[in-house]
Coordinates of C-alpha atoms in Angstrom, one line a residue:
M27 CA -254.9 -124.6 -40.3
V28 CA -251.3 -125.5 -39.3
K29 CA -250.3 -125.5 -43.0
K30 CA -251.7 -122.0 -43.5
L31 CA -249.9 -120.8 -40.4
I32 CA -246.6 -122.2 -41.8
S33 CA -247.2 -120.5 -45.2
L34 CA -247.8 -117.2 -43.5
V35 CA -244.6 -117.5 -41.5
A36 CA -242.7 -118.3 -44.8
A37 CA -244.2 -115.2 -46.4
V38 CA -243.1 -113.0 -43.4
L39 CA -239.6 -114.4 -43.6
A40 CA -239.5 -113.6 -47.3
L41 CA -240.5 -110.0 -46.7
N42 CA -237.9 -109.5 -44.0
F43 CA -235.2 -111.3 -45.8
V44 CA -233.5 -108.1 -47.0
A45 CA -233.1 -107.0 -43.4
V46 CA -231.8 -110.4 -42.3
A47 CA -229.3 -110.5 -45.2
G48 CA -227.0 -108.0 -43.6
G49 CA -227.0 -110.0 -40.4
V50 CA -226.3 -113.2 -42.3
G51 CA -223.3 -111.6 -43.9
Y52 CA -222.0 -110.6 -40.5
L53 CA -222.5 -114.1 -39.1
V54 CA -220.7 -115.6 -42.1
A55 CA -217.8 -113.1 -41.7
T56 CA -217.4 -113.9 -38.0
K57 CA -217.7 -117.6 -38.6
K58 CA -220.8 -117.9 -36.3
L59 CA -222.8 -119.3 -39.2
D60 CA -221.2 -122.2 -41.1
K61 CA -222.5 -124.8 -43.6
A62 CA -223.5 -127.3 -40.9
K63 CA -225.7 -124.7 -39.2
V64 CA -227.2 -123.6 -42.5
A65 CA -228.1 -127.3 -43.2
Q66 CA -229.8 -127.4 -39.8
I67 CA -231.8 -124.3 -40.6
R68 CA -232.7 -125.7 -44.0
G69 CA -234.0 -128.9 -42.5
I70 CA -236.1 -127.0 -40.0
I71 CA -237.7 -124.8 -42.6
L72 CA -238.3 -127.7 -45.0
A73 CA -239.8 -129.8 -42.3
G74 CA -242.2 -126.9 -41.6
D75 CA -243.2 -126.7 -45.2
A76 CA -243.8 -130.5 -45.4
G77 CA -246.8 -130.1 -43.0
P78 CA -247.9 -132.3 -40.1
A79 CA -246.8 -136.0 -39.9
T80 CA -250.4 -137.3 -40.0
Q81 CA -251.1 -136.0 -43.5
P82 CA -252.4 -138.6 -46.0
T83 CA -249.8 -140.6 -47.9
T84 CA -251.5 -139.6 -51.1
Q85 CA -250.0 -136.1 -50.8
P86 CA -246.8 -135.4 -52.7
V87 CA -243.5 -135.7 -50.8
A88 CA -241.9 -132.4 -50.0
Q89 CA -239.2 -131.5 -52.5
D90 CA -236.3 -128.9 -52.5
P91 CA -237.6 -125.4 -52.6
P92 CA -237.8 -123.7 -56.0
A93 CA -235.0 -121.5 -57.2
D94 CA -236.6 -118.2 -56.0
T95 CA -237.2 -119.0 -52.3
P96 CA -235.8 -117.6 -49.1
M97 CA -233.5 -120.7 -48.8
S98 CA -232.2 -120.3 -52.3
R99 CA -231.4 -116.6 -51.6
L100 CA -229.8 -117.5 -48.3
D101 CA -227.6 -120.0 -50.1
A102 CA -226.6 -117.4 -52.7
L103 CA -225.8 -114.9 -50.0
I104 CA -223.6 -117.3 -48.0
A105 CA -221.8 -118.3 -51.2
A106 CA -221.2 -114.6 -52.1
A107 CA -220.1 -113.6 -48.6
K108 CA -216.3 -113.9 -48.4
P109 CA -215.0 -113.5 -44.8
R110 CA -212.0 -111.3 -44.3
T111 CA -208.7 -112.8 -43.7
P112 CA -207.4 -112.3 -40.1
G113 CA -204.7 -109.9 -41.3
G114 CA -207.0 -107.8 -43.5
A115 CA -208.0 -105.2 -40.9
G116 CA -204.4 -104.9 -39.7
E117 CA -203.1 -104.4 -43.2
A118 CA -205.7 -101.7 -43.8
V119 CA -204.7 -99.9 -40.6
A120 CA -201.0 -100.2 -41.5
V121 CA -201.6 -98.7 -45.0
G122 CA -203.6 -95.8 -43.5
Y123 CA -200.9 -95.1 -41.0
D124 CA -198.2 -95.2 -43.6
A125 CA -200.1 -92.8 -45.8
H126 CA -200.7 -90.4 -42.9
A127 CA -197.0 -90.6 -41.9
A128 CA -195.9 -89.9 -45.5
L129 CA -198.3 -86.9 -45.6
L130 CA -197.0 -85.6 -42.3
E131 CA -193.4 -86.0 -43.4
R132 CA -194.1 -84.1 -46.6
R133 CA -195.7 -81.3 -44.6
L134 CA -192.7 -81.1 -42.3
A135 CA -190.4 -81.0 -45.3
E136 CA -192.4 -78.1 -46.7
V137 CA -192.3 -76.2 -43.4
E138 CA -188.6 -76.7 -43.1
A139 CA -188.1 -75.4 -46.7
Q140 CA -190.1 -72.4 -45.8
R141 CA -188.1 -71.8 -42.7
L142 CA -184.9 -72.0 -44.7
Q143 CA -186.3 -69.5 -47.2
I144 CA -187.2 -67.1 -44.4
E145 CA -183.8 -67.4 -42.8
T146 CA -182.1 -66.7 -46.1
A147 CA -184.3 -63.7 -46.7
K148 CA -183.5 -62.4 -43.2
G149 CA -179.8 -62.8 -43.9
E150 CA -180.0 -61.0 -47.2
L151 CA -182.1 -58.2 -45.6
A152 CA -179.5 -57.8 -42.8
K153 CA -176.7 -57.7 -45.3
S154 CA -178.5 -55.1 -47.4
R155 CA -179.2 -53.0 -44.3
Q156 CA -175.5 -53.2 -43.3
N157 CA -174.5 -52.0 -46.8
I158 CA -177.0 -49.2 -46.7
L159 CA -175.7 -48.1 -43.3
Q160 CA -172.1 -48.2 -44.6
Q161 CA -173.1 -46.2 -47.7
Q162 CA -174.9 -43.6 -45.5
K163 CA -171.9 -43.4 -43.2
A164 CA -169.6 -42.8 -46.1
L165 CA -171.9 -40.2 -47.5
D166 CA -172.1 -38.4 -44.2
A167 CA -168.3 -38.4 -43.9
R168 CA -168.0 -36.9 -47.4
Q169 CA -170.5 -34.2 -46.6
T170 CA -168.8 -33.5 -43.3
E171 CA -165.5 -33.2 -45.0
Q172 CA -166.9 -30.9 -47.7
T173 CA -168.5 -28.8 -45.0
K174 CA -165.2 -28.7 -43.1
L175 CA -163.3 -27.7 -46.2
A176 CA -165.8 -25.0 -47.0
D177 CA -165.6 -23.7 -43.5
D178 CA -161.8 -23.8 -43.5
E179 CA -161.7 -21.9 -46.7
G180 CA -164.1 -19.3 -45.4
F181 CA -162.2 -19.2 -42.1
Q182 CA -158.9 -18.6 -43.9
K183 CA -160.4 -15.8 -45.9
T184 CA -161.9 -14.1 -42.8
L185 CA -158.6 -14.6 -40.9
S186 CA -156.7 -13.0 -43.6
L187 CA -159.1 -10.0 -43.5
Y188 CA -158.8 -9.7 -39.7
Q189 CA -155.0 -9.7 -39.9
T190 CA -155.1 -6.7 -42.1
L191 CA -157.4 -4.7 -39.8
P192 CA -156.3 -2.5 -36.9
A193 CA -156.5 -4.3 -33.5
K194 CA -159.2 -1.9 -32.3
R195 CA -161.4 -2.7 -35.4
T196 CA -160.8 -6.5 -35.0
K197 CA -161.7 -6.2 -31.3
A198 CA -165.0 -4.6 -32.2
I199 CA -165.8 -7.4 -34.6
F200 CA -164.9 -10.1 -32.0
A201 CA -167.4 -8.4 -29.6
A202 CA -170.2 -9.8 -31.8
L203 CA -168.7 -13.3 -31.9
D204 CA -168.9 -16.1 -29.3
D205 CA -165.8 -17.1 -27.3
A206 CA -165.2 -20.3 -29.3
A207 CA -164.9 -18.4 -32.6
V208 CA -162.7 -15.7 -31.0
V209 CA -160.4 -18.3 -29.5
R210 CA -160.1 -20.0 -32.9
Y211 CA -159.1 -16.8 -34.7
L212 CA -156.7 -15.7 -32.0
Q213 CA -155.0 -19.1 -32.0
S214 CA -154.5 -18.9 -35.8
M215 CA -152.8 -15.5 -35.5
E216 CA -149.4 -14.6 -34.4
E217 CA -149.0 -14.2 -30.7
R218 CA -148.1 -10.6 -31.0
Q219 CA -151.1 -9.7 -33.1
A220 CA -153.5 -11.7 -30.8
A221 CA -152.1 -10.0 -27.7
G222 CA -152.6 -6.6 -29.4
I223 CA -156.3 -7.4 -30.0
L224 CA -156.8 -8.6 -26.4
K225 CA -155.3 -5.3 -25.0
E226 CA -158.3 -3.5 -26.6
F227 CA -160.6 -5.2 -24.1
K228 CA -160.5 -2.3 -21.6
T229 CA -163.8 -2.0 -19.8
P230 CA -164.4 -4.2 -16.7
E231 CA -166.8 -6.4 -18.6
E232 CA -164.4 -6.7 -21.6
T233 CA -161.5 -7.4 -19.2
V234 CA -163.3 -10.3 -17.6
R235 CA -164.1 -11.7 -21.1
A236 CA -160.5 -11.4 -22.2
K237 CA -159.4 -13.4 -19.2
G238 CA -161.9 -16.1 -20.0
I239 CA -160.7 -16.2 -23.7
L240 CA -157.1 -16.5 -22.6
E241 CA -158.0 -19.4 -20.2
K242 CA -159.8 -21.2 -23.0
M243 CA -156.8 -20.7 -25.3
R244 CA -154.6 -22.2 -22.7
R245 CA -156.8 -25.2 -22.2
A246 CA -157.1 -25.7 -26.0
N247 CA -153.3 -25.7 -26.3
P248 CA -151.7 -27.1 -23.1
K249 CA -148.3 -27.8 -24.8
A250 CA -147.8 -24.0 -25.0
E251 CA -147.4 -23.9 -21.2

């Protein structure tokens, strides 16, 4: 009966050996299971397989387990398990840290390169904008000058015409112009001709306007005082 019980236990151990193998590897790696303890375990198991001490002497003496037994597989597992060196984990962490640091440094270099490109583009854009503003300013100045020349040419022609007309006729034309235009024409004429035209402003309303025109002419040419 005892022999059958021991055989049953051995069979259960064999079925669960795969699950135990992982634990054995861990024990070997952490040095909690060495050759001495394995020898003790081997002795206990072999003693159980030998049966009770009162067995007849005619029975064969227990021998080493065959090649394919739980103990043989345990020996093979222990032989194959190579515990890590003390510095192995630290070296792995160091390698991972160096790789992460290198990746981070590369990303930072890429960001810095992009920032420099953006700054360069902004500088070029500002320079182009300044050039465009200068070109626009020069174009506006040329247009203003051309307009002024055209106005001056037209003004000179009209002034020449007014100078040939009688004072009364010129006064009638000035009645339809604003004070600024009248002041400009009168300032471009000889004083005698300008005075003759202003004398034609005879009604009360015309007299008030003539005084206002004279005041504006005085302000526009203070050196004449």
